[in-house]
Amino acid sequence: DRALRTLQKNYPTSDCQSRAQLHIADTHLLLENLDKALGAYRSISDNFYKSEEQDRAAYGIGVCLALKKNFVEAEEALKNFIFQFPNSDLAHKAQFELGRVLLARGYTQSAADIFTELLSESNDLELTDSTRDLLAESYFHMGKYERSIEIDEHLLEQNLEPNILRRLAKSYQKNNQPERAVEIHAAYLQAFSNYSDADSLALARG
C-alpha cells in the first residue's frame, strides 16, 4: 500500500495511477476496510474518468455500499454500472449483487427476475450456483415453495449446505409435506449437529 502511494506521489500523471489506486481500493475491500475502499473507488471514478479501471471502480462502489447495508445507494450504483458498462466482464456479477440488494430490501419478485435472467446468460459455474441459491430464497419468501424446493433439491445433489437444508425443510413444512420435512431435518441434524440452531430445528419437528 505504501509503495503504491509512493508511485502516485512520484508519477502523478502516469497511466499506472488509476491501476495503483484500484489496487489500493481492492486491498481495503479484501481487508473489509469498507469506508477506505469506498473512498478509493470513488477517487478513481471522480479523477480517472477515462481510465480502463472505471468499470471496476463503479462495481466496487456498488459492492461496498451493499456490504455497508446502504441498500438504496447500492441499488442505484449497481443499476448505473449495468447501464454504463453492459459489456464489462463484471456485468453478471453486478446483476447478481443487484439481485441480492433487491432481495435484502424485500423486492423478492424483482430479485427473482434478475436471478432468472442471470441463470440464462452466465456460464460461470460458481456464480450460477450462488444465483440458484438466492433464487430459491426469493421463491421461499414469495411463498412459492414448490419452486424453491425444486431448486434446493438440485443444489443438494451438488453440495450439502446447512442453509439449503434449513430452507428446504421449512419449504416442505409450509408446502404441507411434513414427512419430507422431518427427513430433511434429520439429515440436517446428522450432518450439522454442532450448529447453534440444531436443537431448535429438532424441536420444530415435533
mmCIF file of C-alpha atoms in Angstrom:
data_model
loop_
_atom_site.group_PDB
_atom_site.id
_atom_site.type_symbol
_atom_site.label_atom_id
_atom_site.label_comp_id
_atom_site.label_asym_id
_atom_site.label_seq_id
_atom_site.Cartn_x
_atom_site.Cartn_y
_atom_site.Cartn_z
ATOM 1 C CA ASP A 1 0.000 0.000 0.000
ATOM 2 C CA ARG A 2 2.852 2.393 0.888
ATOM 3 C CA ALA A 3 4.717 1.579 -2.348
ATOM 4 C CA LEU A 4 1.617 2.275 -4.396
ATOM 5 C CA ARG A 5 1.106 5.627 -2.728
ATOM 6 C CA THR A 6 4.766 6.493 -3.398
ATOM 7 C CA LEU A 7 4.150 5.718 -7.078
ATOM 8 C CA GLN A 8 1.151 8.033 -7.066
ATOM 9 C CA LYS A 9 3.200 10.827 -5.490
ATOM 10 C CA ASN A 10 6.227 10.491 -7.758
ATOM 11 C CA TYR A 11 4.339 9.915 -11.018
ATOM 12 C CA PRO A 12 1.081 11.833 -10.723
ATOM 13 C CA THR A 13 0.373 11.725 -14.460
ATOM 14 C CA SER A 14 1.385 8.108 -15.010
ATOM 15 C CA ASP A 15 -1.040 5.689 -16.639
ATOM 16 C CA CYS A 16 -0.288 3.447 -13.679
ATOM 17 C CA GLN A 17 -2.013 5.885 -11.335
ATOM 18 C CA SER A 18 -5.512 4.537 -11.714
ATOM 19 C CA ARG A 19 -4.281 0.933 -11.542
ATOM 20 C CA ALA A 20 -2.420 1.713 -8.334
ATOM 21 C CA GLN A 21 -5.496 3.355 -6.865
ATOM 22 C CA LEU A 22 -7.607 0.365 -7.875
ATOM 23 C CA HIS A 23 -5.176 -1.994 -6.173
ATOM 24 C CA ILE A 24 -5.393 0.099 -3.010
ATOM 25 C CA ALA A 25 -9.189 0.008 -3.162
ATOM 26 C CA ASP A 26 -9.277 -3.746 -3.779
ATOM 27 C CA THR A 27 -6.906 -4.328 -0.856
ATOM 28 C CA HIS A 28 -9.061 -2.293 1.501
ATOM 29 C CA LEU A 29 -12.129 -4.212 0.336
ATOM 30 C CA LEU A 30 -10.366 -7.528 0.911
ATOM 31 C CA LEU A 31 -9.457 -6.382 4.438
ATOM 32 C CA GLU A 32 -13.066 -5.201 4.945
ATOM 33 C CA ASN A 33 -11.996 -1.583 5.405
ATOM 34 C CA LEU A 34 -15.169 -0.556 3.647
ATOM 35 C CA ASP A 35 -15.004 3.211 4.138
ATOM 36 C CA LYS A 36 -11.431 3.370 2.817
ATOM 37 C CA ALA A 37 -12.274 1.066 -0.066
ATOM 38 C CA LEU A 38 -15.314 3.131 -0.979
ATOM 39 C CA GLY A 39 -13.274 6.338 -0.893
ATOM 40 C CA ALA A 40 -10.584 4.835 -3.109
ATOM 41 C CA TYR A 41 -13.086 3.539 -5.670
ATOM 42 C CA ARG A 42 -14.822 6.909 -5.741
ATOM 43 C CA SER A 43 -11.460 8.620 -6.249
ATOM 44 C CA ILE A 44 -10.939 6.572 -9.413
ATOM 45 C CA SER A 45 -14.448 7.355 -10.614
ATOM 46 C CA ASP A 46 -14.003 11.089 -9.991
ATOM 47 C CA ASN A 47 -10.396 11.591 -11.072
ATOM 48 C CA PHE A 48 -9.691 8.991 -13.740
ATOM 49 C CA TYR A 49 -12.896 9.032 -15.732
ATOM 50 C CA LYS A 50 -11.097 7.962 -18.935
ATOM 51 C CA SER A 51 -9.176 5.095 -17.375
ATOM 52 C CA GLU A 52 -9.698 1.429 -18.127
ATOM 53 C CA GLU A 53 -10.423 0.880 -14.438
ATOM 54 C CA GLN A 54 -13.674 2.861 -14.500
ATOM 55 C CA ASP A 55 -15.903 -0.206 -14.623
ATOM 56 C CA ARG A 56 -14.075 -1.895 -11.752
ATOM 57 C CA ALA A 57 -14.299 1.240 -9.678
ATOM 58 C CA ALA A 58 -18.015 1.583 -10.372
ATOM 59 C CA TYR A 59 -18.578 -2.062 -9.471
ATOM 60 C CA GLY A 60 -16.519 -1.662 -6.304
ATOM 61 C CA ILE A 61 -18.642 1.300 -5.228
ATOM 62 C CA GLY A 62 -21.801 -0.785 -5.534
ATOM 63 C CA VAL A 63 -20.305 -3.711 -3.641
ATOM 64 C CA CYS A 64 -19.019 -1.507 -0.820
ATOM 65 C CA LEU A 65 -22.377 0.209 -0.417
ATOM 66 C CA ALA A 66 -24.126 -3.166 -0.332
ATOM 67 C CA LEU A 67 -21.722 -4.508 2.300
ATOM 68 C CA LYS A 68 -22.314 -1.342 4.359
ATOM 69 C CA LYS A 69 -26.047 -2.116 4.040
ATOM 70 C CA ASN A 70 -26.688 1.199 2.312
ATOM 71 C CA PHE A 71 -29.060 -0.685 0.068
ATOM 72 C CA VAL A 72 -30.806 2.257 -1.595
ATOM 73 C CA GLU A 73 -27.492 3.779 -2.690
ATOM 74 C CA ALA A 74 -26.136 0.353 -3.602
ATOM 75 C CA GLU A 75 -29.125 -0.346 -5.846
ATOM 76 C CA GLU A 76 -28.631 2.949 -7.658
ATOM 77 C CA ALA A 77 -24.879 2.381 -8.048
ATOM 78 C CA LEU A 78 -25.298 -1.138 -9.418
ATOM 79 C CA LYS A 79 -28.061 -0.103 -11.812
ATOM 80 C CA ASN A 80 -25.820 2.719 -13.065
ATOM 81 C CA PHE A 81 -22.994 0.230 -13.545
ATOM 82 C CA ILE A 82 -25.165 -2.127 -15.597
ATOM 83 C CA PHE A 83 -26.376 0.781 -17.738
ATOM 84 C CA GLN A 84 -22.913 2.297 -18.289
ATOM 85 C CA PHE A 85 -20.887 -0.904 -18.687
ATOM 86 C CA PRO A 86 -23.183 -3.545 -20.228
ATOM 87 C CA ASN A 87 -20.247 -5.321 -21.896
ATOM 88 C CA SER A 88 -17.967 -5.406 -18.861
ATOM 89 C CA ASP A 89 -16.746 -8.791 -17.681
ATOM 90 C CA LEU A 90 -18.189 -7.757 -14.305
ATOM 91 C CA ALA A 91 -21.701 -7.256 -15.690
ATOM 92 C CA HIS A 92 -23.035 -10.611 -14.491
ATOM 93 C CA LYS A 93 -21.534 -10.134 -11.049
ATOM 94 C CA ALA A 94 -23.154 -6.715 -10.889
ATOM 95 C CA GLN A 95 -26.503 -8.285 -11.784
ATOM 96 C CA PHE A 96 -26.025 -10.810 -9.010
ATOM 97 C CA GLU A 97 -25.186 -8.108 -6.468
ATOM 98 C CA LEU A 98 -28.188 -6.058 -7.595
ATOM 99 C CA GLY A 99 -30.449 -9.065 -7.137
ATOM 100 C CA ARG A 100 -29.034 -9.620 -3.678
ATOM 101 C CA VAL A 101 -29.661 -5.977 -2.761
ATOM 102 C CA LEU A 102 -33.244 -6.145 -4.025
ATOM 103 C CA LEU A 103 -33.814 -9.338 -2.031
ATOM 104 C CA ALA A 104 -32.459 -7.655 1.095
ATOM 105 C CA ARG A 105 -34.865 -4.756 0.511
ATOM 106 C CA GLY A 106 -37.797 -7.134 0.235
ATOM 107 C CA TYR A 107 -38.331 -6.777 -3.518
ATOM 108 C CA THR A 108 -38.464 -10.521 -3.978
ATOM 109 C CA GLN A 109 -40.148 -10.621 -7.395
ATOM 110 C CA SER A 110 -37.662 -8.149 -8.865
ATOM 111 C CA ALA A 111 -34.805 -10.126 -7.343
ATOM 112 C CA ALA A 112 -36.191 -13.384 -8.745
ATOM 113 C CA ASP A 113 -36.493 -11.833 -12.204
ATOM 114 C CA ILE A 114 -32.848 -10.742 -12.123
ATOM 115 C CA PHE A 115 -31.630 -14.127 -10.885
ATOM 116 C CA THR A 116 -33.680 -15.937 -13.552
ATOM 117 C CA GLU A 117 -32.265 -13.734 -16.296
ATOM 118 C CA LEU A 118 -28.742 -14.208 -14.953
ATOM 119 C CA LEU A 119 -29.091 -18.002 -14.999
ATOM 120 C CA SER A 120 -29.980 -17.837 -18.688
ATOM 121 C CA GLU A 121 -26.906 -15.750 -19.515
ATOM 122 C CA SER A 122 -23.984 -16.712 -17.272
ATOM 123 C CA ASN A 123 -21.644 -19.670 -17.803
ATOM 124 C CA ASP A 124 -19.796 -19.079 -14.529
ATOM 125 C CA LEU A 125 -20.491 -22.252 -12.506
ATOM 126 C CA GLU A 126 -19.750 -20.704 -9.120
ATOM 127 C CA LEU A 127 -21.890 -17.669 -9.862
ATOM 128 C CA THR A 128 -24.647 -19.922 -11.226
ATOM 129 C CA ASP A 129 -24.833 -21.958 -8.016
ATOM 130 C CA SER A 130 -24.927 -18.812 -5.882
ATOM 131 C CA THR A 131 -27.636 -17.395 -8.133
ATOM 132 C CA ARG A 132 -29.741 -20.555 -7.829
ATOM 133 C CA ASP A 133 -29.380 -20.366 -4.050
ATOM 134 C CA LEU A 134 -30.715 -16.821 -3.928
ATOM 135 C CA LEU A 135 -33.424 -17.594 -6.465
ATOM 136 C CA ALA A 136 -34.637 -20.369 -4.155
ATOM 137 C CA GLU A 137 -34.517 -17.879 -1.270
ATOM 138 C CA SER A 138 -36.578 -15.414 -3.312
ATOM 139 C CA TYR A 139 -39.203 -18.046 -4.114
ATOM 140 C CA PHE A 140 -39.334 -19.093 -0.457
ATOM 141 C CA HIS A 141 -40.093 -15.536 0.674
ATOM 142 C CA MET A 142 -42.687 -15.227 -2.090
ATOM 143 C CA GLY A 143 -44.439 -18.356 -0.811
ATOM 144 C CA LYS A 144 -43.625 -20.293 -3.984
ATOM 145 C CA TYR A 145 -42.445 -23.296 -2.007
ATOM 146 C CA GLU A 146 -42.607 -25.865 -4.805
ATOM 147 C CA ARG A 147 -40.234 -23.829 -6.950
ATOM 148 C CA SER A 148 -37.915 -23.258 -4.004
ATOM 149 C CA ILE A 149 -37.951 -26.985 -3.245
ATOM 150 C CA GLU A 150 -37.098 -27.878 -6.847
ATOM 151 C CA ILE A 151 -34.036 -25.647 -6.840
ATOM 152 C CA ASP A 152 -32.836 -26.703 -3.384
ATOM 153 C CA GLU A 153 -33.140 -30.402 -4.168
ATOM 154 C CA HIS A 154 -30.967 -29.805 -7.234
ATOM 155 C CA LEU A 155 -28.416 -27.841 -5.202
ATOM 156 C CA LEU A 156 -28.205 -30.600 -2.594
ATOM 157 C CA GLU A 157 -27.201 -33.061 -5.281
ATOM 158 C CA GLN A 158 -24.059 -30.981 -5.738
ATOM 159 C CA ASN A 159 -23.237 -29.881 -2.206
ATOM 160 C CA LEU A 160 -24.655 -30.484 1.278
ATOM 161 C CA GLU A 161 -25.033 -26.975 2.691
ATOM 162 C CA PRO A 162 -26.695 -26.215 6.063
ATOM 163 C CA ASN A 163 -28.569 -23.124 4.865
ATOM 164 C CA ILE A 164 -30.052 -25.075 1.960
ATOM 165 C CA LEU A 165 -31.170 -27.934 4.229
ATOM 166 C CA ARG A 166 -32.766 -25.487 6.666
ATOM 167 C CA ARG A 167 -34.670 -23.692 3.927
ATOM 168 C CA LEU A 168 -35.678 -26.947 2.254
ATOM 169 C CA ALA A 169 -37.088 -28.366 5.483
ATOM 170 C CA LYS A 170 -39.098 -25.186 6.051
ATOM 171 C CA SER A 171 -40.325 -25.235 2.442
ATOM 172 C CA TYR A 172 -41.594 -28.822 2.775
ATOM 173 C CA GLN A 173 -43.255 -27.958 6.065
ATOM 174 C CA LYS A 174 -45.032 -24.930 4.594
ATOM 175 C CA ASN A 175 -45.918 -26.935 1.480
ATOM 176 C CA ASN A 176 -47.849 -29.447 3.615
ATOM 177 C CA GLN A 177 -45.291 -32.210 3.220
ATOM 178 C CA PRO A 178 -44.429 -32.879 6.880
ATOM 179 C CA GLU A 179 -42.884 -36.309 6.380
ATOM 180 C CA ARG A 180 -40.363 -34.986 3.892
ATOM 181 C CA ALA A 181 -39.730 -32.010 6.172
ATOM 182 C CA VAL A 182 -38.843 -34.389 9.013
ATOM 183 C CA GLU A 183 -36.495 -36.325 6.707
ATOM 184 C CA ILE A 184 -34.662 -33.134 5.777
ATOM 185 C CA HIS A 185 -34.496 -32.063 9.439
ATOM 186 C CA ALA A 186 -32.966 -35.422 10.282
ATOM 187 C CA ALA A 187 -30.394 -35.061 7.523
ATOM 188 C CA TYR A 188 -29.526 -31.596 8.811
ATOM 189 C CA LEU A 189 -29.128 -32.805 12.392
ATOM 190 C CA GLN A 190 -26.963 -35.713 11.311
ATOM 191 C CA ALA A 191 -24.669 -33.600 9.170
ATOM 192 C CA PHE A 192 -24.577 -30.388 11.212
ATOM 193 C CA SER A 193 -25.338 -31.347 14.820
ATOM 194 C CA ASN A 194 -22.724 -28.890 16.099
ATOM 195 C CA TYR A 195 -24.517 -25.866 14.629
ATOM 196 C CA SER A 196 -26.029 -23.493 17.174
ATOM 197 C CA ASP A 197 -29.587 -23.851 15.872
ATOM 198 C CA ALA A 198 -29.598 -27.669 15.679
ATOM 199 C CA ASP A 199 -31.656 -28.067 18.868
ATOM 200 C CA SER A 200 -34.260 -25.559 17.726
ATOM 201 C CA LEU A 201 -34.608 -27.371 14.431
ATOM 202 C CA ALA A 202 -35.038 -30.656 16.270
ATOM 203 C CA LEU A 203 -37.828 -29.136 18.361
ATOM 204 C CA ALA A 204 -39.505 -27.898 15.170
ATOM 205 C CA ARG A 205 -40.026 -31.498 14.121
ATOM 206 C CA GLY A 206 -42.352 -32.246 16.986
#
